[in-house]
């Protein structure tokens, strides 16, 4: 039985034959992007989190940041402009400064962080998106499975697809730490976050962070030496909303929300 091909252009050969010669088929790049996205830690729904789909309509022009003389709308516009600029800067210099998005639940922080990931994946950049509590749980489990020992194994595979999570979050070109918030941090988790950020600072690897805590609050949970590295690694932008955007979108889908 002959297996049917998936790509109508190259019939799964990976090359298209043109009058000028053979050229790589676009399906090769598309499959590469799919692999990057699957390994990046983004959920299927996050594929829609793009700069094009980020709406400023949810941010008030009448309400103002308490610590700045700008409206919620202006603050959000500054944040999305910084995110778009970060992508361009990263493509020129992979050691550029990272970003931190601060704001309450449902203010668009995760959306912007995922939009950065999607934009970079589209051009073939490896990224890793992790939710901090999930990351810590998985690292604790992998520690018990002796993954740390595998990092020291000189004969380990260099295949990114098979790397342990700890090695990916340490060395991936761009790391996103989502929800670095008020959790039950132990000495082990504080030291783990510190070691991760310290490694990336020393090797000039950018980090994008989302949190609902200000720096003073983070200092209380994580300690001064960790927040010092966050300040060094990231430029901070605050997102403020009158209502949780997720709730508004849910009401919009049900036809129950009026602006």
PDB file of C-alpha atoms in Angstrom:
ATOM      1  CA  UNK A   1       0.000   0.000   0.000  1.00  0.00           C
ATOM      2  CA  UNK A   2       1.407   3.386  -1.014  1.00  0.00           C
ATOM      3  CA  UNK A   3       1.368   5.974   1.766  1.00  0.00           C
ATOM      4  CA  UNK A   4      -0.301   9.225   0.718  1.00  0.00           C
ATOM      5  CA  UNK A   5       1.831  12.343   1.029  1.00  0.00           C
ATOM      6  CA  UNK A   6       0.926  15.144   3.417  1.00  0.00           C
ATOM      7  CA  UNK A   7       2.396  18.076   1.482  1.00  0.00           C
ATOM      8  CA  UNK A   8       0.827  18.725  -1.944  1.00  0.00           C
ATOM      9  CA  UNK A   9       3.791  20.883  -2.989  1.00  0.00           C
ATOM     10  CA  UNK A  10       6.757  18.585  -2.368  1.00  0.00           C
ATOM     11  CA  UNK A  11       5.015  15.262  -1.592  1.00  0.00           C
ATOM     12  CA  UNK A  12       7.025  15.069   1.639  1.00  0.00           C
ATOM     13  CA  UNK A  13      10.395  15.190  -0.099  1.00  0.00           C
ATOM     14  CA  UNK A  14      11.257  18.509   1.558  1.00  0.00           C
ATOM     15  CA  UNK A  15      12.310  20.002  -1.785  1.00  0.00           C
ATOM     16  CA  UNK A  16      10.385  21.604  -4.619  1.00  0.00           C
ATOM     17  CA  UNK A  17      11.666  21.272  -8.163  1.00  0.00           C
ATOM     18  CA  UNK A  18      11.490  24.591 -10.012  1.00  0.00           C
ATOM     19  CA  UNK A  19      12.835  25.637 -13.381  1.00  0.00           C
ATOM     20  CA  UNK A  20      15.792  27.233 -11.616  1.00  0.00           C
ATOM     21  CA  UNK A  21      16.503  24.102  -9.578  1.00  0.00           C
ATOM     22  CA  UNK A  22      15.518  22.508  -6.259  1.00  0.00           C
ATOM     23  CA  UNK A  23      14.491  24.740  -3.344  1.00  0.00           C
ATOM     24  CA  UNK A  24      13.455  23.859   0.233  1.00  0.00           C
ATOM     25  CA  UNK A  25       9.703  23.473   0.598  1.00  0.00           C
ATOM     26  CA  UNK A  26       7.837  25.734   3.013  1.00  0.00           C
ATOM     27  CA  UNK A  27       6.464  22.636   4.763  1.00  0.00           C
ATOM     28  CA  UNK A  28       9.945  21.974   6.185  1.00  0.00           C
ATOM     29  CA  UNK A  29       9.948  25.313   7.992  1.00  0.00           C
ATOM     30  CA  UNK A  30       6.361  24.785   9.114  1.00  0.00           C
ATOM     31  CA  UNK A  31       7.192  21.397  10.642  1.00  0.00           C
ATOM     32  CA  UNK A  32      10.207  22.953  12.346  1.00  0.00           C
ATOM     33  CA  UNK A  33       8.003  25.688  13.840  1.00  0.00           C
ATOM     34  CA  UNK A  34       5.519  23.070  15.042  1.00  0.00           C
ATOM     35  CA  UNK A  35       8.292  21.159  16.832  1.00  0.00           C
ATOM     36  CA  UNK A  36       9.605  24.350  18.425  1.00  0.00           C
ATOM     37  CA  UNK A  37       6.119  25.316  19.594  1.00  0.00           C
ATOM     38  CA  UNK A  38       5.397  21.869  21.047  1.00  0.00           C
ATOM     39  CA  UNK A  39       8.685  21.866  22.958  1.00  0.00           C
ATOM     40  CA  UNK A  40       8.340  25.499  24.076  1.00  0.00           C
ATOM     41  CA  UNK A  41       5.692  24.769  26.707  1.00  0.00           C
ATOM     42  CA  UNK A  42       2.957  26.919  25.150  1.00  0.00           C
ATOM     43  CA  UNK A  43      -0.555  25.504  25.406  1.00  0.00           C
ATOM     44  CA  UNK A  44      -2.564  25.057  22.169  1.00  0.00           C
ATOM     45  CA  UNK A  45      -4.716  28.092  22.978  1.00  0.00           C
ATOM     46  CA  UNK A  46      -1.635  30.286  23.201  1.00  0.00           C
ATOM     47  CA  UNK A  47      -1.081  30.025  19.456  1.00  0.00           C
ATOM     48  CA  UNK A  48      -3.612  32.864  19.224  1.00  0.00           C
ATOM     49  CA  UNK A  49      -1.575  35.046  21.612  1.00  0.00           C
ATOM     50  CA  UNK A  50       0.056  37.312  19.052  1.00  0.00           C
ATOM     51  CA  UNK A  51       0.790  41.016  18.817  1.00  0.00           C
ATOM     52  CA  UNK A  52      -1.842  41.269  16.095  1.00  0.00           C
ATOM     53  CA  UNK A  53      -4.463  39.852  18.470  1.00  0.00           C
ATOM     54  CA  UNK A  54      -3.473  41.992  21.463  1.00  0.00           C
ATOM     55  CA  UNK A  55      -6.251  44.557  21.958  1.00  0.00           C
ATOM     56  CA  UNK A  56      -5.794  47.859  23.760  1.00  0.00           C
ATOM     57  CA  UNK A  57      -9.584  48.219  23.965  1.00  0.00           C
ATOM     58  CA  UNK A  58      -9.590  46.540  27.386  1.00  0.00           C
ATOM     59  CA  UNK A  59      -7.476  49.291  28.964  1.00  0.00           C
ATOM     60  CA  UNK A  60      -9.111  52.450  30.280  1.00  0.00           C
ATOM     61  CA  UNK A  61      -8.118  55.885  29.026  1.00  0.00           C
ATOM     62  CA  UNK A  62      -9.764  57.485  32.074  1.00  0.00           C
ATOM     63  CA  UNK A  63      -8.096  55.507  34.870  1.00  0.00           C
ATOM     64  CA  UNK A  64      -4.474  56.252  35.760  1.00  0.00           C
ATOM     65  CA  UNK A  65      -1.577  54.309  37.246  1.00  0.00           C
ATOM     66  CA  UNK A  66      -1.190  55.289  40.919  1.00  0.00           C
ATOM     67  CA  UNK A  67       2.591  55.678  40.597  1.00  0.00           C
ATOM     68  CA  UNK A  68       2.712  57.186  37.099  1.00  0.00           C
ATOM     69  CA  UNK A  69       0.956  60.015  35.318  1.00  0.00           C
ATOM     70  CA  UNK A  70      -0.238  57.781  32.489  1.00  0.00           C
ATOM     71  CA  UNK A  71      -3.549  56.048  31.845  1.00  0.00           C
ATOM     72  CA  UNK A  72      -4.047  52.286  31.867  1.00  0.00           C
ATOM     73  CA  UNK A  73      -4.291  52.538  28.075  1.00  0.00           C
ATOM     74  CA  UNK A  74      -0.982  54.387  27.762  1.00  0.00           C
ATOM     75  CA  UNK A  75       0.716  51.913  30.095  1.00  0.00           C
ATOM     76  CA  UNK A  76      -0.516  48.952  28.049  1.00  0.00           C
ATOM     77  CA  UNK A  77       0.567  50.616  24.819  1.00  0.00           C
ATOM     78  CA  UNK A  78       4.054  51.142  26.251  1.00  0.00           C
ATOM     79  CA  UNK A  79       4.182  47.482  27.309  1.00  0.00           C
ATOM     80  CA  UNK A  80       3.185  46.084  23.906  1.00  0.00           C
ATOM     81  CA  UNK A  81       5.576  48.449  22.132  1.00  0.00           C
ATOM     82  CA  UNK A  82       8.363  47.264  24.430  1.00  0.00           C
ATOM     83  CA  UNK A  83       7.460  43.629  23.697  1.00  0.00           C
ATOM     84  CA  UNK A  84       7.529  44.182  19.938  1.00  0.00           C
ATOM     85  CA  UNK A  85      10.809  46.086  20.218  1.00  0.00           C
ATOM     86  CA  UNK A  86      12.278  43.278  22.331  1.00  0.00           C
ATOM     87  CA  UNK A  87      11.674  40.766  19.523  1.00  0.00           C
ATOM     88  CA  UNK A  88      13.488  42.979  17.022  1.00  0.00           C
ATOM     89  CA  UNK A  89      16.347  43.658  19.452  1.00  0.00           C
ATOM     90  CA  UNK A  90      16.665  39.949  20.247  1.00  0.00           C
ATOM     91  CA  UNK A  91      16.971  39.062  16.563  1.00  0.00           C
ATOM     92  CA  UNK A  92      19.851  41.548  16.288  1.00  0.00           C
ATOM     93  CA  UNK A  93      21.466  40.635  19.621  1.00  0.00           C
ATOM     94  CA  UNK A  94      20.383  37.509  21.516  1.00  0.00           C
ATOM     95  CA  UNK A  95      21.958  38.981  24.680  1.00  0.00           C
ATOM     96  CA  UNK A  96      19.589  41.948  24.888  1.00  0.00           C
ATOM     97  CA  UNK A  97      17.873  42.922  28.159  1.00  0.00           C
ATOM     98  CA  UNK A  98      14.694  41.065  29.098  1.00  0.00           C
ATOM     99  CA  UNK A  99      11.295  42.318  30.220  1.00  0.00           C
ATOM    100  CA  UNK A 100       9.075  41.995  33.269  1.00  0.00           C
ATOM    101  CA  UNK A 101       5.310  42.539  33.036  1.00  0.00           C
ATOM    102  CA  UNK A 102       3.718  43.441  36.365  1.00  0.00           C
ATOM    103  CA  UNK A 103      -0.001  43.626  37.025  1.00  0.00           C
ATOM    104  CA  UNK A 104      -3.083  42.005  38.559  1.00  0.00           C
ATOM    105  CA  UNK A 105      -4.663  38.769  37.364  1.00  0.00           C
ATOM    106  CA  UNK A 106      -6.208  39.098  33.911  1.00  0.00           C
ATOM    107  CA  UNK A 107      -4.266  42.190  32.842  1.00  0.00           C
ATOM    108  CA  UNK A 108      -2.607  40.712  29.732  1.00  0.00           C
ATOM    109  CA  UNK A 109       0.809  39.816  31.154  1.00  0.00           C
ATOM    110  CA  UNK A 110       0.824  36.201  30.005  1.00  0.00           C
ATOM    111  CA  UNK A 111      -0.660  37.188  26.640  1.00  0.00           C
ATOM    112  CA  UNK A 112       2.244  39.534  25.908  1.00  0.00           C
ATOM    113  CA  UNK A 113       4.854  37.041  27.095  1.00  0.00           C
ATOM    114  CA  UNK A 114       3.365  34.340  24.858  1.00  0.00           C
ATOM    115  CA  UNK A 115       3.168  36.790  21.941  1.00  0.00           C
ATOM    116  CA  UNK A 116       6.928  37.295  22.242  1.00  0.00           C
ATOM    117  CA  UNK A 117       7.413  33.513  22.173  1.00  0.00           C
ATOM    118  CA  UNK A 118       5.194  33.070  19.119  1.00  0.00           C
ATOM    119  CA  UNK A 119       6.947  35.844  17.210  1.00  0.00           C
ATOM    120  CA  UNK A 120      10.350  34.254  17.844  1.00  0.00           C
ATOM    121  CA  UNK A 121       9.180  30.711  17.119  1.00  0.00           C
ATOM    122  CA  UNK A 122       7.880  31.939  13.752  1.00  0.00           C
ATOM    123  CA  UNK A 123      11.454  32.776  12.755  1.00  0.00           C
ATOM    124  CA  UNK A 124      12.945  29.584  14.167  1.00  0.00           C
ATOM    125  CA  UNK A 125      14.165  30.689  17.620  1.00  0.00           C
ATOM    126  CA  UNK A 126      14.108  28.223  20.525  1.00  0.00           C
ATOM    127  CA  UNK A 127      12.148  29.518  23.512  1.00  0.00           C
ATOM    128  CA  UNK A 128      10.920  27.959  26.746  1.00  0.00           C
ATOM    129  CA  UNK A 129       7.698  29.110  28.437  1.00  0.00           C
ATOM    130  CA  UNK A 130       7.235  27.835  31.993  1.00  0.00           C
ATOM    131  CA  UNK A 131       4.727  28.559  34.754  1.00  0.00           C
ATOM    132  CA  UNK A 132       6.884  28.999  37.840  1.00  0.00           C
ATOM    133  CA  UNK A 133       4.964  26.720  40.282  1.00  0.00           C
ATOM    134  CA  UNK A 134       4.832  23.971  37.621  1.00  0.00           C
ATOM    135  CA  UNK A 135       8.529  24.435  36.870  1.00  0.00           C
ATOM    136  CA  UNK A 136       9.473  24.066  40.528  1.00  0.00           C
ATOM    137  CA  UNK A 137       7.323  20.939  40.906  1.00  0.00           C
ATOM    138  CA  UNK A 138       8.881  19.344  37.831  1.00  0.00           C
ATOM    139  CA  UNK A 139      12.421  20.273  38.830  1.00  0.00           C
ATOM    140  CA  UNK A 140      11.852  18.775  42.259  1.00  0.00           C
ATOM    141  CA  UNK A 141      10.627  15.565  40.637  1.00  0.00           C
ATOM    142  CA  UNK A 142      13.471  15.501  38.137  1.00  0.00           C
ATOM    143  CA  UNK A 143      15.944  16.055  40.965  1.00  0.00           C
ATOM    144  CA  UNK A 144      14.639  12.890  42.558  1.00  0.00           C
ATOM    145  CA  UNK A 145      15.083  11.105  39.229  1.00  0.00           C
ATOM    146  CA  UNK A 146      18.748  12.158  39.206  1.00  0.00           C
ATOM    147  CA  UNK A 147      18.444  14.490  36.203  1.00  0.00           C
ATOM    148  CA  UNK A 148      21.051  16.715  37.766  1.00  0.00           C
ATOM    149  CA  UNK A 149      23.539  13.866  37.387  1.00  0.00           C
ATOM    150  CA  UNK A 150      22.742  13.608  33.679  1.00  0.00           C
ATOM    151  CA  UNK A 151      23.740  17.247  33.197  1.00  0.00           C
ATOM    152  CA  UNK A 152      27.248  16.379  34.370  1.00  0.00           C
ATOM    153  CA  UNK A 153      27.436  13.370  32.020  1.00  0.00           C
ATOM    154  CA  UNK A 154      29.937  14.231  29.290  1.00  0.00           C
ATOM    155  CA  UNK A 155      28.350  11.635  27.003  1.00  0.00           C
ATOM    156  CA  UNK A 156      24.829  13.041  27.205  1.00  0.00           C
ATOM    157  CA  UNK A 157      22.861  13.735  24.037  1.00  0.00           C
ATOM    158  CA  UNK A 158      23.117  17.246  22.623  1.00  0.00           C
ATOM    159  CA  UNK A 159      19.647  16.889  21.073  1.00  0.00           C
ATOM    160  CA  UNK A 160      17.497  19.752  22.387  1.00  0.00           C
ATOM    161  CA  UNK A 161      14.393  17.585  21.973  1.00  0.00           C
ATOM    162  CA  UNK A 162      15.712  15.187  24.643  1.00  0.00           C
ATOM    163  CA  UNK A 163      17.339  17.610  27.076  1.00  0.00           C
ATOM    164  CA  UNK A 164      16.129  17.586  30.694  1.00  0.00           C
ATOM    165  CA  UNK A 165      13.970  20.572  31.605  1.00  0.00           C
ATOM    166  CA  UNK A 166      16.586  22.056  33.940  1.00  0.00           C
ATOM    167  CA  UNK A 167      19.127  22.227  31.138  1.00  0.00           C
ATOM    168  CA  UNK A 168      16.624  23.831  28.763  1.00  0.00           C
ATOM    169  CA  UNK A 169      15.594  26.557  31.210  1.00  0.00           C
ATOM    170  CA  UNK A 170      19.230  27.314  31.978  1.00  0.00           C
ATOM    171  CA  UNK A 171      20.463  27.505  28.393  1.00  0.00           C
ATOM    172  CA  UNK A 172      17.523  28.192  26.055  1.00  0.00           C
ATOM    173  CA  UNK A 173      17.997  31.461  24.107  1.00  0.00           C
ATOM    174  CA  UNK A 174      14.832  32.955  25.636  1.00  0.00           C
ATOM    175  CA  UNK A 175      13.186  31.858  28.880  1.00  0.00           C
ATOM    176  CA  UNK A 176       9.745  33.043  29.993  1.00  0.00           C
ATOM    177  CA  UNK A 177       8.938  32.708  33.699  1.00  0.00           C
ATOM    178  CA  UNK A 178       5.169  33.075  33.979  1.00  0.00           C
ATOM    179  CA  UNK A 179       3.479  33.779  37.318  1.00  0.00           C
ATOM    180  CA  UNK A 180       6.459  34.539  39.525  1.00  0.00           C
ATOM    181  CA  UNK A 181       4.043  35.463  42.298  1.00  0.00           C
ATOM    182  CA  UNK A 182       3.187  34.931  45.937  1.00  0.00           C
ATOM    183  CA  UNK A 183       3.760  31.198  46.347  1.00  0.00           C
ATOM    184  CA  UNK A 184       4.847  29.075  49.288  1.00  0.00           C
ATOM    185  CA  UNK A 185       8.566  29.377  48.661  1.00  0.00           C
ATOM    186  CA  UNK A 186      10.930  27.144  50.590  1.00  0.00           C
ATOM    187  CA  UNK A 187      14.671  27.616  50.906  1.00  0.00           C
ATOM    188  CA  UNK A 188      15.079  25.070  48.092  1.00  0.00           C
ATOM    189  CA  UNK A 189      12.725  26.884  45.702  1.00  0.00           C
ATOM    190  CA  UNK A 190      14.281  30.279  46.502  1.00  0.00           C
ATOM    191  CA  UNK A 191      17.752  28.903  45.868  1.00  0.00           C
ATOM    192  CA  UNK A 192      16.588  27.236  42.652  1.00  0.00           C
ATOM    193  CA  UNK A 193      15.121  30.467  41.264  1.00  0.00           C
ATOM    194  CA  UNK A 194      18.225  32.374  42.332  1.00  0.00           C
ATOM    195  CA  UNK A 195      20.548  29.849  40.667  1.00  0.00           C
ATOM    196  CA  UNK A 196      18.507  29.916  37.471  1.00  0.00           C
ATOM    197  CA  UNK A 197      18.477  33.714  37.222  1.00  0.00           C
ATOM    198  CA  UNK A 198      22.109  33.979  38.265  1.00  0.00           C
ATOM    199  CA  UNK A 199      23.168  31.538  35.530  1.00  0.00           C
ATOM    200  CA  UNK A 200      21.249  33.416  32.863  1.00  0.00           C
ATOM    201  CA  UNK A 201      22.616  36.740  34.069  1.00  0.00           C
ATOM    202  CA  UNK A 202      26.198  35.461  33.966  1.00  0.00           C
ATOM    203  CA  UNK A 203      25.744  34.109  30.439  1.00  0.00           C
ATOM    204  CA  UNK A 204      23.741  37.143  29.269  1.00  0.00           C
ATOM    205  CA  UNK A 205      20.667  35.092  28.366  1.00  0.00           C
ATOM    206  CA  UNK A 206      17.438  37.135  28.435  1.00  0.00           C
ATOM    207  CA  UNK A 207      14.411  36.363  30.584  1.00  0.00           C
ATOM    208  CA  UNK A 208      10.814  37.556  30.298  1.00  0.00           C
ATOM    209  CA  UNK A 209       8.935  37.492  33.610  1.00  0.00           C
ATOM    210  CA  UNK A 210       5.278  37.959  34.490  1.00  0.00           C
ATOM    211  CA  UNK A 211       4.221  38.646  38.062  1.00  0.00           C
ATOM    212  CA  UNK A 212       1.426  40.215  40.078  1.00  0.00           C
ATOM    213  CA  UNK A 213       3.928  41.504  42.633  1.00  0.00           C
ATOM    214  CA  UNK A 214       5.999  44.657  42.708  1.00  0.00           C
ATOM    215  CA  UNK A 215       9.736  44.519  43.341  1.00  0.00           C
ATOM    216  CA  UNK A 216       9.387  45.226  47.059  1.00  0.00           C
ATOM    217  CA  UNK A 217       6.914  42.351  47.402  1.00  0.00           C
ATOM    218  CA  UNK A 218       9.113  40.036  45.337  1.00  0.00           C
ATOM    219  CA  UNK A 219      12.001  40.980  47.592  1.00  0.00           C
ATOM    220  CA  UNK A 220      10.003  39.747  50.565  1.00  0.00           C
ATOM    221  CA  UNK A 221       9.251  36.395  48.945  1.00  0.00           C
ATOM    222  CA  UNK A 222      12.479  35.713  47.048  1.00  0.00           C
ATOM    223  CA  UNK A 223      15.143  37.729  48.834  1.00  0.00           C
ATOM    224  CA  UNK A 224      17.294  40.697  47.876  1.00  0.00           C
ATOM    225  CA  UNK A 225      19.906  38.794  45.890  1.00  0.00           C
ATOM    226  CA  UNK A 226      17.243  37.341  43.555  1.00  0.00           C
ATOM    227  CA  UNK A 227      15.361  40.596  43.002  1.00  0.00           C
ATOM    228  CA  UNK A 228      18.696  42.307  42.358  1.00  0.00           C
ATOM    229  CA  UNK A 229      19.231  39.936  39.441  1.00  0.00           C
ATOM    230  CA  UNK A 230      15.700  40.513  38.162  1.00  0.00           C
ATOM    231  CA  UNK A 231      16.368  44.261  38.125  1.00  0.00           C
ATOM    232  CA  UNK A 232      19.599  43.648  36.219  1.00  0.00           C
ATOM    233  CA  UNK A 233      17.990  41.272  33.714  1.00  0.00           C
ATOM    234  CA  UNK A 234      14.667  42.971  33.006  1.00  0.00           C
ATOM    235  CA  UNK A 235      13.030  46.281  32.215  1.00  0.00           C
ATOM    236  CA  UNK A 236       9.706  46.518  34.038  1.00  0.00           C
ATOM    237  CA  UNK A 237       6.302  47.484  32.601  1.00  0.00           C
ATOM    238  CA  UNK A 238       3.033  47.639  34.525  1.00  0.00           C
ATOM    239  CA  UNK A 239      -0.322  46.561  33.089  1.00  0.00           C
ATOM    240  CA  UNK A 240      -3.472  47.737  34.862  1.00  0.00           C
ATOM    241  CA  UNK A 241      -7.113  46.907  34.120  1.00  0.00           C
ATOM    242  CA  UNK A 242     -10.437  47.829  35.648  1.00  0.00           C
ATOM    243  CA  UNK A 243     -11.791  44.288  35.133  1.00  0.00           C
ATOM    244  CA  UNK A 244     -10.199  40.894  34.512  1.00  0.00           C
ATOM    245  CA  UNK A 245      -9.819  40.633  30.714  1.00  0.00           C
ATOM    246  CA  UNK A 246     -10.472  36.878  30.802  1.00  0.00           C
ATOM    247  CA  UNK A 247     -13.849  37.467  32.446  1.00  0.00           C
ATOM    248  CA  UNK A 248     -14.703  40.147  29.903  1.00  0.00           C
ATOM    249  CA  UNK A 249     -13.807  37.866  26.983  1.00  0.00           C
ATOM    250  CA  UNK A 250     -15.904  35.076  28.493  1.00  0.00           C
ATOM    251  CA  UNK A 251     -18.887  37.425  28.718  1.00  0.00           C
ATOM    252  CA  UNK A 252     -18.252  38.637  25.174  1.00  0.00           C
ATOM    253  CA  UNK A 253     -18.390  35.065  23.872  1.00  0.00           C
ATOM    254  CA  UNK A 254     -21.723  34.618  25.617  1.00  0.00           C
ATOM    255  CA  UNK A 255     -23.002  37.970  24.363  1.00  0.00           C
ATOM    256  CA  UNK A 256     -23.447  39.301  27.899  1.00  0.00           C
ATOM    257  CA  UNK A 257     -20.851  42.078  27.962  1.00  0.00           C
ATOM    258  CA  UNK A 258     -21.400  45.655  26.924  1.00  0.00           C
ATOM    259  CA  UNK A 259     -18.676  48.278  26.851  1.00  0.00           C
TER     260      UNK A 259
END
